[in-house]
Coordinates of C-alpha atoms in Angstrom, one line a residue:
Chain A
M1 CA 0.0 0.2 0.2
T2 CA 1.1 3.3 -0.8
L3 CA 1.0 6.5 1.4
W4 CA -1.6 7.6 -0.8
E5 CA -3.5 4.7 -0.8
F6 CA -3.5 4.2 2.6
V7 CA -4.6 8.0 3.3
G8 CA -7.6 6.7 1.1
D9 CA -8.2 3.8 3.0
R10 CA -8.4 5.7 6.2
W11 CA -9.6 9.1 5.5
S12 CA -12.7 9.5 7.7
R13 CA -10.7 8.2 10.2
L14 CA -7.9 10.7 10.1
A15 CA -10.7 13.6 9.0
I16 CA -11.6 12.8 12.9
E17 CA -8.7 13.3 13.9
A18 CA -7.0 16.3 12.9
Y19 CA -10.3 17.9 13.4
Q20 CA -9.7 16.9 17.0
H21 CA -6.0 18.2 17.0
A22 CA -7.0 21.2 14.9
S23 CA -9.8 22.0 17.7
V24 CA -7.8 21.2 20.7
V25 CA -4.7 23.2 19.4
I26 CA -7.0 26.1 18.8
Q27 CA -9.0 25.7 22.1
C28 CA -5.9 26.3 24.0
T29 CA -4.4 28.5 22.5
L30 CA -7.7 30.7 23.0
I31 CA -7.7 29.4 27.1
A32 CA -3.8 29.9 27.2
A33 CA -4.7 33.7 25.5
V34 CA -7.2 35.1 28.4
I35 CA -5.0 33.8 31.1
G36 CA -1.6 35.2 29.2
I37 CA -3.2 38.6 28.2
L38 CA -4.9 38.6 31.7
I39 CA -1.6 37.9 33.2
G40 CA 0.4 40.2 31.4
V41 CA -2.2 43.5 32.2
A42 CA -1.4 42.4 35.5
V43 CA 2.4 42.8 35.4
Y44 CA 3.0 45.0 32.8
R45 CA 3.3 48.1 34.8
S46 CA 5.6 46.7 36.9
P47 CA 9.5 45.8 36.0
L48 CA 9.6 43.0 38.6
G49 CA 6.4 41.6 37.4
S50 CA 7.0 41.3 34.1
I51 CA 10.3 39.7 34.5
V52 CA 8.7 37.4 36.7
A53 CA 5.9 36.4 34.5
T54 CA 8.3 35.8 31.7
A55 CA 10.8 33.9 33.8
L56 CA 7.7 31.5 35.2
A57 CA 6.5 31.0 31.2
S58 CA 9.7 30.3 30.0
T59 CA 10.7 27.6 33.1
V60 CA 7.7 26.0 32.0
L61 CA 9.3 25.5 27.5
T62 CA 12.7 23.9 29.5
I63 CA 10.5 20.8 30.5
P64 CA 10.4 18.0 28.0
S65 CA 6.6 17.9 27.1
F66 CA 7.0 14.5 27.0
A67 CA 8.1 14.1 30.9
L68 CA 5.5 17.2 31.4
L69 CA 2.6 14.6 30.0
G70 CA 4.3 11.9 32.0
L71 CA 4.4 13.6 35.4
L72 CA 0.6 14.9 34.9
I73 CA -0.9 11.7 34.2
P74 CA -0.8 10.2 38.3
V75 CA -2.3 13.6 39.0
L76 CA -5.0 14.0 36.1
G77 CA -5.3 10.7 34.6
L78 CA -5.4 10.1 31.3
G79 CA -6.8 11.9 28.2
V80 CA -8.6 15.6 27.6
A81 CA -7.1 16.4 31.1
P82 CA -3.4 16.3 31.1
T83 CA -3.5 17.2 27.7
V84 CA -5.5 20.8 27.8
T85 CA -2.5 21.6 30.9
V86 CA 0.3 20.5 29.0
L87 CA -1.0 22.4 26.0
V88 CA -2.1 25.5 28.0
L89 CA 1.2 25.7 29.9
Y90 CA 3.6 25.7 26.9
A91 CA 1.5 28.1 25.4
L92 CA 1.0 30.6 28.0
L93 CA 5.4 32.1 27.4
P94 CA 4.5 33.6 24.0
I95 CA 1.3 35.2 24.4
V96 CA 2.3 36.4 28.3
R97 CA 5.9 37.9 27.0
N98 CA 3.9 39.6 23.2
T99 CA 1.7 40.9 25.8
I100 CA 4.3 42.5 28.1
V101 CA 6.4 43.8 24.9
G102 CA 3.0 45.5 23.3
L103 CA 1.3 47.1 26.3
G104 CA 4.9 48.5 26.7
G105 CA 5.1 49.4 23.4
V106 CA 2.2 51.5 23.4
D107 CA 3.2 55.6 23.5
A108 CA 3.6 57.1 27.1
A109 CA 2.1 60.1 25.1
V110 CA -1.4 58.7 24.1
T111 CA -1.9 56.5 27.3
D112 CA -1.3 60.5 28.5
A113 CA -4.3 61.7 26.2
A114 CA -6.1 59.2 26.8
R115 CA -6.3 59.8 30.8
G116 CA -6.6 63.8 30.5
I117 CA -9.7 63.5 28.1
G118 CA -11.5 61.7 30.3
M119 CA -11.4 57.9 29.8
N120 CA -11.3 55.8 32.9
R121 CA -8.3 53.2 33.1
V122 CA -10.8 50.5 31.9
A123 CA -11.3 52.4 29.1
V124 CA -7.6 53.3 28.7
L125 CA -6.7 49.9 28.7
T126 CA -9.1 48.3 26.4
R127 CA -10.0 50.6 24.4
V128 CA -6.6 52.0 23.7
E129 CA -3.8 49.5 24.9
L130 CA -4.7 46.3 24.0
R131 CA -5.8 47.8 20.8
L132 CA -2.5 48.7 20.1
A133 CA -0.9 45.8 21.3
W134 CA -3.1 43.2 19.9
P135 CA -0.9 43.0 16.5
A136 CA 1.8 41.5 19.1
I137 CA -0.4 39.9 21.2
L138 CA -1.7 38.1 18.1
A139 CA 1.8 37.2 16.7
G140 CA 2.2 35.8 20.3
M141 CA -0.9 33.6 19.9
R142 CA 0.3 32.6 16.6
V143 CA 4.0 31.2 17.7
S144 CA 2.1 29.5 20.1
T145 CA -0.5 28.1 18.2
Q146 CA 2.8 26.6 15.7
M147 CA 4.3 25.6 19.2
L148 CA 1.1 23.8 20.4
M149 CA 0.7 22.0 16.8
G150 CA 3.8 19.2 17.6
I151 CA 3.4 18.9 21.0
A152 CA -0.4 18.1 20.6
A153 CA 0.9 14.9 19.0
I154 CA 3.0 13.9 22.1
A155 CA 0.0 14.0 23.8
A156 CA -1.5 11.5 22.3
Y157 CA 1.0 9.2 24.8
A158 CA -1.9 10.4 27.3
K159 CA -4.4 8.9 25.0
G160 CA -4.7 12.2 24.5
P161 CA -7.2 13.3 21.3
G162 CA -6.0 14.2 17.8
L163 CA -3.2 12.8 15.5
G164 CA -0.3 12.2 17.5
T165 CA -2.5 9.0 17.9
E166 CA -1.5 7.7 14.3
I167 CA 2.1 8.8 15.0
F168 CA 2.5 6.7 18.4
S169 CA 0.3 3.6 16.6
G170 CA 2.6 3.6 13.6
L171 CA 5.8 4.1 15.8
N172 CA 5.0 0.8 18.0
R173 CA 4.5 -1.2 15.1
A174 CA 7.5 -0.7 13.4
G175 CA 7.8 -3.0 10.6
A176 CA 4.4 -3.9 10.5
A177 CA 2.5 -3.9 7.6
N178 CA 1.7 0.5 6.7
A179 CA 3.5 1.2 10.1
T180 CA 5.5 3.9 8.1
N181 CA 2.6 5.1 6.0
Q182 CA 0.7 5.5 9.3
A183 CA 3.3 7.3 11.3
L184 CA 3.7 9.5 7.9
A185 CA 0.0 9.9 7.3
G186 CA 0.3 11.9 10.8
T187 CA 3.1 13.6 10.6
I188 CA 1.9 15.1 7.2
G189 CA -1.4 15.9 8.7
V190 CA 0.0 17.7 11.5
I191 CA 2.3 19.9 9.3
V192 CA -1.0 20.4 6.7
L193 CA -3.1 21.7 9.6
A194 CA 0.0 24.0 10.8
L195 CA 0.0 25.5 7.6
V196 CA -3.9 26.2 6.8
V197 CA -3.9 27.5 10.4
D198 CA -0.9 29.8 10.3
G199 CA -2.7 31.0 6.9
L200 CA -6.5 31.8 9.0
Y201 CA -3.9 33.6 11.1
L202 CA -3.0 36.4 8.4
I203 CA -6.0 36.5 7.6
I204 CA -6.9 37.1 11.0
A205 CA -4.3 39.1 11.7
R206 CA -5.9 41.5 8.3
L207 CA -9.3 41.9 9.9
T208 CA -8.8 42.6 13.7
T209 CA -5.8 45.0 13.6
S210 CA -6.7 48.8 12.2
R211 CA -5.4 50.4 9.1
G212 CA -3.7 53.2 11.1
I213 CA -1.4 50.5 12.8
R214 CA -0.7 47.7 10.2
G215 CA 2.9 47.5 9.0
Chain T
M1 CA -20.5 77.9 22.5
A2 CA -23.0 78.3 25.3
E3 CA -21.1 78.0 28.0
P4 CA -19.4 81.2 30.1
S5 CA -16.3 81.8 30.3
V6 CA -15.0 80.2 33.8
A7 CA -12.2 81.5 36.4
I8 CA -10.6 78.9 38.0
E9 CA -8.1 79.3 41.3
L10 CA -5.6 77.2 42.9
D11 CA -5.5 78.1 46.3
E12 CA -2.0 77.1 48.3
V13 CA -1.5 74.3 45.9
T14 CA 1.4 71.9 47.5
K15 CA 2.6 68.7 45.9
R16 CA 4.9 66.4 47.7
Y17 CA 6.6 62.9 46.0
P18 CA 6.9 60.5 48.6
G19 CA 10.7 60.0 49.6
Q20 CA 11.8 63.3 48.0
R21 CA 12.7 66.1 50.3
E22 CA 11.4 69.1 48.5
P23 CA 8.2 69.5 46.9
A24 CA 7.2 69.7 43.4
V25 CA 5.3 72.5 43.9
D26 CA 5.1 74.4 46.9
G27 CA 2.0 76.4 47.7
F28 CA 1.0 77.7 44.9
T29 CA -1.8 80.4 44.8
M30 CA -2.7 81.9 41.8
S31 CA -6.0 83.1 39.7
I32 CA -6.3 82.5 36.3
N33 CA -8.8 85.1 34.6
P34 CA -11.9 83.7 32.5
G35 CA -11.5 84.0 28.9
E36 CA -8.3 84.5 28.4
I37 CA -4.9 82.9 28.0
T38 CA -2.5 82.2 30.8
I39 CA 0.8 81.0 30.1
F40 CA 3.0 79.4 32.9
V41 CA 6.4 79.5 31.2
G42 CA 9.6 78.8 32.9
P43 CA 12.7 76.6 32.7
S44 CA 12.8 72.3 32.6
G45 CA 11.6 70.7 35.5
C46 CA 10.6 73.7 37.6
G47 CA 7.1 71.9 38.0
K48 CA 5.1 74.4 35.7
T49 CA 3.5 71.0 33.5
T50 CA 2.6 69.6 37.5
T51 CA 1.0 72.3 38.4
M52 CA -0.8 72.1 35.2
R53 CA -1.5 68.5 35.7
M54 CA -3.7 69.2 39.4
I55 CA -5.7 71.3 37.5
N56 CA -7.4 68.2 35.8
R57 CA -6.2 65.8 38.3
L58 CA -3.8 63.7 36.1
I59 CA -1.4 64.6 39.2
E60 CA -3.6 64.5 42.3
P61 CA -2.5 67.9 45.2
T62 CA -1.0 66.8 48.3
S63 CA -3.0 69.8 49.6
G64 CA -4.4 72.6 48.4
R65 CA -7.6 73.5 46.6
I66 CA -8.2 74.2 43.2
T67 CA -11.5 75.4 41.9
I68 CA -12.7 75.6 38.2
G69 CA -16.4 78.0 38.1
G70 CA -16.1 77.9 41.9
E71 CA -16.5 74.6 41.5
D72 CA -14.0 72.4 43.8
T73 CA -12.3 69.5 41.2
L74 CA -11.3 67.3 44.3
S75 CA -15.3 67.1 44.6
L76 CA -15.9 65.4 41.2
N77 CA -14.7 62.5 40.0
P78 CA -11.6 63.3 38.0
D79 CA -12.8 61.1 34.9
E80 CA -15.6 63.4 34.6
L81 CA -13.9 66.3 35.6
R82 CA -11.5 65.2 32.5
R83 CA -14.2 65.4 30.3
R84 CA -15.2 68.5 31.0
I85 CA -11.4 69.9 30.5
G86 CA -9.8 70.2 27.0
Y87 CA -6.4 68.6 26.8
A88 CA -3.6 68.8 24.2
I89 CA -0.4 67.7 24.3
Q90 CA 3.3 68.4 22.3
Q91 CA 3.3 64.7 20.8
A92 CA -1.1 65.2 20.1
G93 CA -0.9 62.0 21.7
L94 CA -3.8 60.9 18.8
F95 CA -4.8 57.1 18.9
P96 CA -2.8 55.8 15.8
H97 CA -5.8 52.7 15.6
Q98 CA -8.6 55.4 15.3
T99 CA -9.3 57.6 12.5
V100 CA -9.1 61.7 12.6
A101 CA -13.2 61.4 13.0
Q102 CA -13.1 58.6 15.6
N103 CA -10.2 60.5 17.3
V104 CA -12.4 63.7 17.2
G105 CA -15.3 62.0 18.4
V106 CA -13.7 60.2 21.6
V107 CA -14.9 62.9 24.3
P108 CA -18.4 63.3 22.8
G109 CA -18.6 59.4 22.6
L110 CA -18.1 58.9 26.5
L111 CA -20.1 61.7 27.4
G112 CA -22.7 59.7 25.3
W113 CA -23.7 62.0 22.7
S114 CA -26.2 60.7 20.0
K115 CA -24.0 59.1 16.7
A116 CA -25.4 61.8 14.3
K117 CA -24.6 64.8 17.1
I118 CA -20.9 63.3 17.1
A119 CA -20.7 63.2 13.5
E120 CA -21.9 66.5 13.1
R121 CA -19.5 68.2 15.6
V122 CA -16.3 66.5 14.0
D123 CA -17.4 68.1 10.5
E124 CA -17.4 71.3 12.8
M125 CA -14.1 70.9 15.0
L126 CA -11.9 69.8 11.7
S127 CA -13.2 72.8 9.9
L128 CA -12.5 74.7 12.9
V129 CA -9.3 74.0 13.2
G130 CA -9.0 74.5 9.3
L131 CA -9.1 70.5 8.0
D132 CA -11.0 69.8 5.4
P133 CA -13.5 67.1 6.7
G134 CA -14.4 65.0 3.5
E135 CA -9.9 65.0 3.3
F136 CA -9.2 64.2 6.6
A137 CA -11.7 62.3 8.8
G138 CA -11.2 59.5 7.2
R139 CA -7.3 59.5 7.6
Y140 CA -5.2 57.6 10.2
P141 CA -2.9 59.5 12.6
R142 CA 0.5 58.2 11.0
Q143 CA -1.0 59.8 7.3
L144 CA -0.7 63.1 8.5
S145 CA 2.1 65.9 9.2
G146 CA 3.4 66.8 12.7
G147 CA 1.3 69.9 11.9
Q148 CA -1.8 68.3 10.9
Q149 CA -1.6 65.5 14.4
Q150 CA -1.4 68.8 16.1
R151 CA -4.5 70.5 14.8
V152 CA -6.4 67.4 14.9
G153 CA -5.4 67.2 18.8
V154 CA -6.7 70.6 19.5
A155 CA -9.7 69.6 18.0
R156 CA -10.4 66.8 19.8
A157 CA -9.4 69.3 23.0
L158 CA -12.2 71.3 22.0
A159 CA -14.7 68.6 20.7
A160 CA -17.1 68.8 23.3
D161 CA -16.9 72.4 23.8
P162 CA -15.1 72.2 27.4
P163 CA -14.7 75.9 28.8
V164 CA -11.6 75.7 30.1
L165 CA -8.1 73.7 28.2
L166 CA -5.2 72.8 29.1
M167 CA -2.5 72.6 26.8
D168 CA 1.5 71.4 27.8
E169 CA 3.6 72.5 24.7
P170 CA 1.3 71.5 22.3
F171 CA 3.5 72.9 19.5
G172 CA 6.9 72.2 21.6
A173 CA 7.3 69.7 18.7
V174 CA 6.9 71.1 15.1
D175 CA 8.9 73.2 13.0
P176 CA 9.2 77.0 13.5
I177 CA 6.5 77.7 10.6
T178 CA 4.3 75.6 11.1
R179 CA 4.5 76.5 15.0
G180 CA 3.9 80.4 14.0
N181 CA 1.1 79.5 12.2
L182 CA -0.6 77.0 14.4
Q183 CA 0.4 79.7 17.2
D184 CA -1.7 82.2 14.7
E185 CA -4.5 79.6 14.5
L186 CA -5.2 79.3 18.1
M187 CA -4.9 83.5 18.5
R188 CA -7.9 83.2 15.8
L189 CA -10.0 80.3 17.5
Q190 CA -9.2 81.9 21.0
A191 CA -11.1 85.0 19.7
E192 CA -13.8 83.1 18.8
L193 CA -14.5 80.6 21.6
H194 CA -12.5 82.8 24.6
K195 CA -12.4 79.7 26.8
T196 CA -9.9 79.5 29.8
I197 CA -6.6 78.6 28.4
V198 CA -3.7 77.4 30.3
F199 CA -1.0 77.0 28.4
V200 CA 2.3 75.5 28.9
T201 CA 5.5 76.0 27.5
H202 CA 9.1 76.7 28.1
D203 CA 9.7 79.8 25.6
F204 CA 9.1 83.0 26.4
D205 CA 8.7 84.5 23.0
E206 CA 5.8 81.8 22.2
A207 CA 4.4 83.2 25.7
V208 CA 4.7 86.7 24.9
K209 CA 2.9 86.2 21.4
L210 CA 0.0 83.8 23.0
G211 CA -0.6 85.4 26.2
D212 CA -3.1 87.4 27.8
R213 CA -0.9 87.1 30.8
I214 CA 1.7 85.6 31.6
A215 CA 3.4 84.0 34.8
V216 CA 7.2 83.1 35.0
L217 CA 7.4 80.4 37.2
G218 CA 11.3 79.4 38.8
D219 CA 12.2 76.3 41.3
R220 CA 8.8 74.0 42.8
S221 CA 7.0 76.4 40.6
T222 CA 7.5 79.3 42.7
I223 CA 5.9 82.4 41.1
L224 CA 8.4 84.8 40.2
Q225 CA 5.9 87.1 38.0
Y226 CA 2.2 87.0 37.1
D227 CA 1.4 90.1 35.1
T228 CA 0.7 91.1 31.0
P229 CA 3.5 90.9 28.6
E230 CA 3.9 94.3 28.5
A231 CA 4.7 94.6 31.8
I232 CA 6.5 91.5 32.0
L233 CA 9.0 92.9 29.7
A234 CA 8.7 96.5 30.5
N235 CA 9.9 95.9 34.0
P236 CA 11.0 92.1 34.8
A237 CA 10.5 91.5 38.6
D238 CA 13.7 90.6 39.1
D239 CA 17.2 88.7 37.8
T240 CA 15.9 85.7 37.1
V241 CA 13.0 87.0 35.3
A242 CA 15.4 89.3 32.8
G243 CA 17.3 86.5 32.7
F244 CA 14.4 84.1 31.2
V245 CA 12.6 87.5 29.3
G246 CA 16.5 87.4 27.2
A247 CA 18.2 90.1 25.4
G248 CA 16.0 92.7 23.1
A249 CA 12.9 92.8 25.7
S250 CA 12.0 96.3 23.9
L251 CA 12.5 94.4 20.7
K252 CA 9.9 92.0 21.6
Q253 CA 8.1 94.6 23.3
L254 CA 7.6 95.8 19.2
T255 CA 5.6 92.6 18.5
L256 CA 2.7 93.8 21.1
M257 CA 2.4 96.9 19.9
R258 CA 0.2 97.8 16.9
V259 CA 0.2 101.0 14.5
R260 CA -2.9 102.2 15.4
D261 CA -2.0 102.2 19.5
I262 CA 0.2 105.0 18.6
E263 CA 0.2 108.4 17.3
M264 CA 1.2 108.8 13.4
A265 CA 2.5 111.7 12.1
Q266 CA 1.6 113.6 8.6
A267 CA 3.3 113.7 5.5
V268 CA 3.2 116.4 2.9
T269 CA 1.2 114.9 0.5
A270 CA 0.9 115.8 -3.7
T271 CA -0.7 114.3 -6.5
E272 CA 0.5 113.3 -9.9
D273 CA -1.4 115.9 -12.0
E274 CA -0.2 118.8 -9.2
S275 CA 2.7 121.3 -10.7
P276 CA 5.8 120.4 -9.2
A277 CA 6.2 124.0 -8.3
T278 CA 3.3 124.2 -6.0
V279 CA 4.2 120.9 -4.5
R280 CA 7.8 122.8 -3.6
Q281 CA 6.5 125.8 -1.9
R282 CA 4.0 123.1 0.4
I283 CA 7.2 121.1 1.7
E284 CA 8.9 124.7 2.1
A285 CA 6.0 126.2 4.0
E286 CA 6.0 123.1 6.2
G287 CA 9.7 123.0 6.8
R288 CA 10.2 119.8 5.7
R289 CA 12.6 118.0 2.6
Y290 CA 10.0 115.3 1.0
A291 CA 6.5 114.8 0.0
L292 CA 4.6 111.7 -0.9
I293 CA 3.0 111.4 -4.5
L294 CA 0.3 109.8 -4.0
D295 CA -2.1 108.4 -6.7
K296 CA -6.0 109.2 -7.8
R297 CA -7.5 106.4 -5.0
R298 CA -4.9 108.5 -2.3
R299 CA -2.6 105.0 -2.5
P300 CA 0.8 106.0 -1.6
L301 CA 3.2 105.8 -4.8
R302 CA 6.7 107.5 -4.8
W303 CA 8.8 109.7 -1.7
V304 CA 10.1 113.0 -3.7
H305 CA 12.7 115.3 -2.5
F306 CA 12.1 119.3 -2.9
R307 CA 15.3 119.2 -4.6
Q308 CA 13.6 117.0 -7.5
L309 CA 11.0 119.4 -8.0
T310 CA 11.9 121.6 -10.8
G311 CA 10.5 120.2 -14.3
S312 CA 7.3 120.6 -15.5
S313 CA 5.4 117.1 -14.5
M314 CA 5.7 115.0 -11.7
A315 CA 5.5 112.1 -13.6
G316 CA 8.3 109.6 -12.7
I317 CA 10.5 111.7 -10.1
G318 CA 11.1 110.5 -7.0
R319 CA 11.9 107.0 -5.2
P320 CA 9.2 104.1 -5.1
V321 CA 7.2 103.2 -1.7
G322 CA 8.8 99.8 -1.0
D323 CA 7.8 98.5 2.6
Q324 CA 4.6 99.6 3.8
V325 CA 2.7 99.0 6.8
S326 CA -1.1 98.6 7.9
V327 CA -2.6 100.1 10.7
Q328 CA -2.9 96.3 12.7
S329 CA 0.7 95.4 12.0
T330 CA 2.9 95.4 15.0
L331 CA 5.5 98.5 15.2
Q332 CA 8.3 95.7 15.0
D333 CA 6.6 95.2 10.9
A334 CA 7.0 99.3 11.4
L335 CA 10.5 99.4 12.7
E336 CA 11.6 97.0 9.6
A337 CA 9.9 99.5 7.2
M338 CA 11.9 101.7 8.5
L339 CA 15.1 100.7 8.2
T340 CA 14.8 99.6 4.5
E341 CA 13.3 102.5 3.8
G342 CA 15.3 104.5 5.2
G343 CA 13.2 107.0 6.6
D344 CA 9.2 107.2 8.0
A345 CA 7.1 104.0 7.4
V346 CA 4.0 105.0 5.5
V347 CA 0.8 103.6 7.0
T348 CA -2.1 102.4 4.5
G349 CA -5.9 101.8 5.1
N350 CA -8.0 98.4 4.5
R351 CA -8.1 99.9 0.7
G352 CA -4.3 100.5 0.7
E353 CA -5.2 104.0 0.8
Y354 CA -2.4 106.4 3.2
V355 CA -3.4 107.4 6.5
G356 CA -0.1 108.6 7.7
T357 CA 2.9 107.6 9.0
V358 CA 5.3 106.2 11.5
Q359 CA 8.1 108.0 12.7
L360 CA 11.4 106.4 14.6
D361 CA 10.9 108.8 17.4
T362 CA 7.3 108.1 18.2
V363 CA 8.2 104.5 18.3
V364 CA 11.4 105.2 20.8
T365 CA 8.7 107.2 23.3
R366 CA 6.4 104.9 23.5
I367 CA 8.3 102.1 24.5
R368 CA 10.4 104.6 27.5
E369 CA 6.4 105.9 28.6
L370 CA 5.6 101.8 29.0
R371 CA 9.0 101.6 30.9
E372 CA 8.2 104.8 32.9
E373 CA 4.1 103.3 33.1
H374 CA 5.3 99.8 34.4
A375 CA 8.5 101.0 37.0
S376 CA 5.8 102.9 39.1

């Protein structure tokens, strides 16, 4: 069986796994975005807070994803819970860091003017600062999503959903019929998904960034 | 534009920052007249900006009282207070992600005006600051020059028709020519709007040009002198103020006085169809040496010396009048005309007709009178 024939044969199953893979990555990016932006907003005014938050998020990245998953299984069990936890933790760093950089890069004259003409703190943050930091935050989310595409495949180790199932199963059956095809189908599937979602990011960036600050 | 002008009173206003021994502003007391431009001028770091920012509570005073139109600012919600005070700053501080129209409409939006009313107001404000709404409303700040950004900044500050306007070196970051234009524009606006404006600058010439009253501030925002530009120029309170006024105080005085404010002299005038002999007689009878030849509509043409009046016709003789000044011109312009013309400056009225001349002696006398007036 060639790779093409294999994909054709297993199409319905691969499609579901691809959908689950994309779904878990995107949902985890969104959760991480909410948490990451909140952390960024909480710390960006304080240099010390910014350093600590960035350092903590960086530390998570230094833990091998395989090890982190393994350590979480006794605590959270198998399946969705450890997968989501790991993915969200890994997605945090780019988002937190870019939120802090983005908010810190807002021209002081602009925020001074916003306060001076009578916006309250919340309005300054939501109507001015976050809007201006948005391209940076979105860029952080894009990096996170790319990273999660790969890491989500490893989550199959903890019986997580997605294309990782194919890769692990293929690798476990090395030498058996179609084992290589299975691992390849999973891997290429991840790459294709990553490219498609990256394309979506470009469109989202274009649609959600004001023409006045588009680079 | 129905809101009446309001006064601002600062009473023993002090600002201390924690960990600093000296207060940044120390017991600042001042009455700011309604409908006037009051300039805070002083060296960098003297606390003039801090003082101004306490008026709209961007900086909270440590102690003291500030009232606007009799109302204690500390009794109001600071955000609501600021919506009633226009605020324009050096880099304009426009929101880069919003169009010019959105920027100008921010404060009316915060105050809950209807969309239609905001749109109408935005067009009105852009026209007021000399920007064509059709061309500029949809642009983003980065598509504007520095001067245009400042104009939008002023339009945004004025959009909700606040009775008070605070301006922190608003023209500090633009080139000198644009700066001059913006200053002229502000004076034109003020003549129409009569806002109570507090304007911070470190440029004394700007203060003289724009200010109805100038407060020269020293360290910790102490008031070294608070008076009209004329009075400060004529009689600086102390050496520090004198140093700040800089060289050429009398020359600066000249920019504050207009030709219509001083007594004009009259030259011997003649028309082109008169005979040279009669004109010469008139010159001699008056004990003068020159006559000014006017055309049929009494516009000045040439200066003619009595010795030139020997031929049979006035046509073509004499030296053409070059620089002229109008009654609205400053005495500085008049002096300039005297220097280039080498004699009295010719003054013309609205239709270019001759109305008189300005003599150097008159200018010198007027400056001396001013000095004596303010010395007492």
